[in-house]
Coordinates of C-alpha atoms in Angstrom, one line a residue:
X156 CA 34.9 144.0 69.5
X157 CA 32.9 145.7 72.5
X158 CA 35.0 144.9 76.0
X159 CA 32.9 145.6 79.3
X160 CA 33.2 144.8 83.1
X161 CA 29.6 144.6 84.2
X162 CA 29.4 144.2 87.8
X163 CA 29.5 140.7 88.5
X164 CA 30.9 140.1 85.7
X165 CA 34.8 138.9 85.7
X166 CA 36.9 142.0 85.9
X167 CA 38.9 143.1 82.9
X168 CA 43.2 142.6 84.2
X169 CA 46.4 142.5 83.1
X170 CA 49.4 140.4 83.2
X171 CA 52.9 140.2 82.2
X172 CA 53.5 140.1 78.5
X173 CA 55.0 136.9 78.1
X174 CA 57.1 138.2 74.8
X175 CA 58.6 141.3 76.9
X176 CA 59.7 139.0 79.7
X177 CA 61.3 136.6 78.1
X178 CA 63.0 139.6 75.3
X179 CA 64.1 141.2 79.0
X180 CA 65.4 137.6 80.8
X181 CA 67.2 137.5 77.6
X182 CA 68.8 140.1 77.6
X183 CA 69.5 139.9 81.5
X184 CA 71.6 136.7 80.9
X185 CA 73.2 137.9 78.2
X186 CA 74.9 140.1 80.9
X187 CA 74.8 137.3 82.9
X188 CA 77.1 135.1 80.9
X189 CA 79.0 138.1 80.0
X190 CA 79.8 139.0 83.5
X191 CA 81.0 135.7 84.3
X192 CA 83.7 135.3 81.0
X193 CA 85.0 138.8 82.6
X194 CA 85.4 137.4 86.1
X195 CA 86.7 134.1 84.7
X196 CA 89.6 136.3 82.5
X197 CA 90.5 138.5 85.4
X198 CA 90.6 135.9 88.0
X199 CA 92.0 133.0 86.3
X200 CA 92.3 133.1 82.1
X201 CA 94.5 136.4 82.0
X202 CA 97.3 135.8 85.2
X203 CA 97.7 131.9 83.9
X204 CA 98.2 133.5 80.7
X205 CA 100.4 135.5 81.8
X206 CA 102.5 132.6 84.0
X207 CA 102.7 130.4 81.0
X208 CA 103.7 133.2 78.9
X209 CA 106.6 134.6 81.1
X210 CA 109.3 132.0 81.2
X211 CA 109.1 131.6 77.4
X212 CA 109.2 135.6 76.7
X213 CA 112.3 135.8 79.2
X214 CA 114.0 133.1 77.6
X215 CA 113.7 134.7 74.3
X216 CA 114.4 137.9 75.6
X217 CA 117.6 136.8 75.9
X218 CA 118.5 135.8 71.9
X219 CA 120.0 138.8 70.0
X220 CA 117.2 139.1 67.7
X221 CA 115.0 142.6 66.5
X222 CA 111.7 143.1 66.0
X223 CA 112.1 142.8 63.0
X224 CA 114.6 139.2 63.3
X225 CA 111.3 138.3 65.3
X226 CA 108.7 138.5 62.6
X227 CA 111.0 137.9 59.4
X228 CA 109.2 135.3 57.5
X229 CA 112.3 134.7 54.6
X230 CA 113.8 132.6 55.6
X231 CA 110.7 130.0 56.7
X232 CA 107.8 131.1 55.3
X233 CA 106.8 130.8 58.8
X234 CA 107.1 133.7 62.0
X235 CA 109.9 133.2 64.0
X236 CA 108.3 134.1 67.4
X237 CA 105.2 132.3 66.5
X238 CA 107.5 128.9 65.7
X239 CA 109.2 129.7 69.0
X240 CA 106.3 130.0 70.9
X241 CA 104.8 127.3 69.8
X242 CA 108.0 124.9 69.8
X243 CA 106.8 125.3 73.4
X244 CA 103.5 124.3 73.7
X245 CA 102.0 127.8 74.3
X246 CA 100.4 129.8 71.8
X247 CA 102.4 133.5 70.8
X248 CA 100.7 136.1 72.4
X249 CA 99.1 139.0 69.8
X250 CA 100.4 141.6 72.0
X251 CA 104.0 140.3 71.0
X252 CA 103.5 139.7 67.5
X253 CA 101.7 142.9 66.3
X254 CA 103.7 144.8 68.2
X255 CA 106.9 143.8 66.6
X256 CA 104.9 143.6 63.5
X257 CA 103.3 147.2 63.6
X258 CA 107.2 148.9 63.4
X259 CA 108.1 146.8 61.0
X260 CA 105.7 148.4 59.1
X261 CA 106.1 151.8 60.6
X262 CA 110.0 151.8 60.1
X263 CA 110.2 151.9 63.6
X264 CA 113.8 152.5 64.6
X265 CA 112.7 150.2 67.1
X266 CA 112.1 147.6 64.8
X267 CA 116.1 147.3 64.3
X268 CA 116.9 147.6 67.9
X269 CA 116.9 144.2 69.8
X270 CA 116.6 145.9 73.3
X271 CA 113.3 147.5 72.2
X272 CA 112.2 143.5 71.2
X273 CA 113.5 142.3 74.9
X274 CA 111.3 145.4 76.3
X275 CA 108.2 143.8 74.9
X276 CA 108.9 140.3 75.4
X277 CA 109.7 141.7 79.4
X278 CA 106.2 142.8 79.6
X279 CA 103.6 140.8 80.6
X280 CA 100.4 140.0 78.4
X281 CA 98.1 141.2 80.2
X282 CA 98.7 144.2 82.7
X283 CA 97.4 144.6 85.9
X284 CA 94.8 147.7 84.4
X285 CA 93.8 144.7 81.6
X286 CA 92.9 142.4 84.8
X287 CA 91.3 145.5 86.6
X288 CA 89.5 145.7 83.6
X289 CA 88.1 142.8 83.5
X290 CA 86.7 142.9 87.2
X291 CA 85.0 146.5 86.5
X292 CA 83.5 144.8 83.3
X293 CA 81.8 142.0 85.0
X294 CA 80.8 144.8 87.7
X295 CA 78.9 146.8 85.0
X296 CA 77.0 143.5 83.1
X297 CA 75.9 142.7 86.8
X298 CA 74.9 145.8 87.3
X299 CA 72.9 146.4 84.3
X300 CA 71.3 142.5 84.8
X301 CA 69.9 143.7 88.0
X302 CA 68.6 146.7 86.8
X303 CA 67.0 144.6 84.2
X304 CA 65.5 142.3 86.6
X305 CA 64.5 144.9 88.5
X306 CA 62.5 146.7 85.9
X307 CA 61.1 143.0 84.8
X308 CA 60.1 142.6 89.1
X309 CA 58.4 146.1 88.9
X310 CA 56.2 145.4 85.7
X311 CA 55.2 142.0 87.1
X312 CA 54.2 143.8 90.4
X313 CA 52.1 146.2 88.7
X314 CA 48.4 145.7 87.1
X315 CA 45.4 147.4 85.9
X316 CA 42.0 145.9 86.8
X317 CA 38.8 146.9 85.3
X318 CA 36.3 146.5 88.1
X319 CA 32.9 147.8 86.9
X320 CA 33.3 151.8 86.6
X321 CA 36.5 151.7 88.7
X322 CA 40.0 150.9 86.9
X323 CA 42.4 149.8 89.3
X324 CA 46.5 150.2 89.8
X325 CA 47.9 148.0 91.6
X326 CA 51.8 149.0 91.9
X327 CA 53.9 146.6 94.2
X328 CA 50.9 145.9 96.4
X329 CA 49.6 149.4 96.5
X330 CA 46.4 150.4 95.0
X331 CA 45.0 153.3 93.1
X332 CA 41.4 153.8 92.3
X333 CA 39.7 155.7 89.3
X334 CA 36.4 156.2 88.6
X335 CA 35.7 155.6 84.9
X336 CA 33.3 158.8 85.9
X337 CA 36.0 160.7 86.3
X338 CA 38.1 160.2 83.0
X339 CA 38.7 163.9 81.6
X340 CA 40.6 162.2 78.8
X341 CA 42.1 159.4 77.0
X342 CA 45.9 160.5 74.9
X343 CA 46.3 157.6 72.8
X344 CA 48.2 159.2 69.6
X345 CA 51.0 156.3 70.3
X346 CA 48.5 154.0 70.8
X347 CA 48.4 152.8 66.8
X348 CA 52.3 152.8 66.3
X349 CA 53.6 151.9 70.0
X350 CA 50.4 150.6 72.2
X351 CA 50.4 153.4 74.5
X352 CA 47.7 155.4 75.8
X353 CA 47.5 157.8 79.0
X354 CA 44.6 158.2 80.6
X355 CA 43.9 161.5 82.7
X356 CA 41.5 160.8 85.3
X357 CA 40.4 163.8 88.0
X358 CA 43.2 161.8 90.2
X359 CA 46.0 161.1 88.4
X360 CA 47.3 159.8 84.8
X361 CA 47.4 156.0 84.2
X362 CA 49.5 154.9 81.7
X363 CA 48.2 152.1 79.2
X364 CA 51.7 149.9 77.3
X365 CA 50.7 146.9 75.4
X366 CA 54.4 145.9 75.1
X367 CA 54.5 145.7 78.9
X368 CA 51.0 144.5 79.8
X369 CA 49.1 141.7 78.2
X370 CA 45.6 142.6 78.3
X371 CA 46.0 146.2 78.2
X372 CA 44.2 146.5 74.7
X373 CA 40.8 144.9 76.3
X374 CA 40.9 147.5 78.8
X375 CA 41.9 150.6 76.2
X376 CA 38.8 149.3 74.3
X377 CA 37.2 149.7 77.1
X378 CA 37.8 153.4 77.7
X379 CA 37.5 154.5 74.0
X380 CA 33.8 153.8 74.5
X381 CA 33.6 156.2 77.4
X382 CA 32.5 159.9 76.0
X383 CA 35.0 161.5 77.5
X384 CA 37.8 159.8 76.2
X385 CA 37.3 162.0 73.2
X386 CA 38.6 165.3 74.5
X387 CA 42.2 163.6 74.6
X388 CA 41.9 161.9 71.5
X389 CA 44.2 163.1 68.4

């Protein structure tokens, strides 16, 4: 189908692609909601954790029992820390168990050694670097969300207009003119796979993306058409 911008006729313009914005918003509040399970953990899952963990570990600390006492299931069927833990009302923290399990496994001379075992249960869950962590995660999703919203800002603040002979860029208020005259050629060899084109006018280059731009492909028809376009077609 022929697309043309006679004058007085309405001009040929893009907008937004609906599909792209909402693929980016998407993605932007993905980081979003990321962000915030980070800051929640670091400021207040992690050092409650931690405080309901404590008094339980320390208590235990102080039983005579290995590693390997600690994850013996013989006797029960059941892990003794786990039971312990839970006799409590708090839920045994992995860091505990597979740590006492992994030398078991390993032959650990640690696993034999019930200092080693009131070590571990001395620690806390989560360390301060694991809380720091945290903080500098939510920092980076934040960080790439506003970079994404951003980007999503600067595509919505720029459009191409087809006014008669003249194709318009508008970029964040700003305006560029070219002369459809002045095309010296149109370089659209991603145009079938990716809907990109660049078009090399005497002024500039003036990138064509369908993903971007909905109404990109009316004006690319519209420049096809022009003679020159050839010399930059592959």
């Amino acid at each position: 189908m022929t697309s043309t911008s006679a004058p007085g006729s309405t001009p040929l313009s893009t907008t937004l692609n609906r599909e792209y914005a909402l693929r980016l918003l998407g993605v932007a509040v993905l980081f979003i909601g990321l962000s915030g399970w980070f800051l929640y953990d670091g400021a207040r899952g992690y050092p409650a954790e931690n405080a309901a963990v404590a008094p339980i570990a320390a208590e235990l600390a102080q039983q005579p029992k290995t590693p390997r006492d600690w994850v013996n299931t013989a006797k029960t069927g059941t892990v003794p820390l786990i039971d312990a833990f839970q006799a409590r009302g708090v839920k045994a923290p992995g860091k505990f168990v597979d740590g006492f399990t992994s030398w078991v496994r390993a032959d650990d001379p640690k696993a034999d050694d019930p200092k080693a075992a009131a070590a571990l249960l001395a620690q806390p869950v989560h360390s301060e670097d694991d809380i720091r962590t945290q903080f500098i995660s939510a920092g980076i999703g934040l960080l790439a969300a506003a970079g994404l919203l951003a980007l999503l800002a600067l595509r919505w603040a720029t459009t191409l207009r087809l006014e008669g002979e003249t194709l318009v860029q508008r970029v964040a208020g700003r305006e560029r003119r070219f002369a459809l005259a002045d095309l010296h050629a149109l370089d659209d060899r991603e145009w079938a796979k990716r809907g990109i084109a660049r078009a090399r006018f005497a002024a500039g280059t003036v990138t064509l993306d369908a993903w971007h731009h909905a109404g990109i492909r009316e004006i690319h028809a519209r420049l096809v058409e022009l003679p020159t376009a050839a010399g930059g077609q592959q």
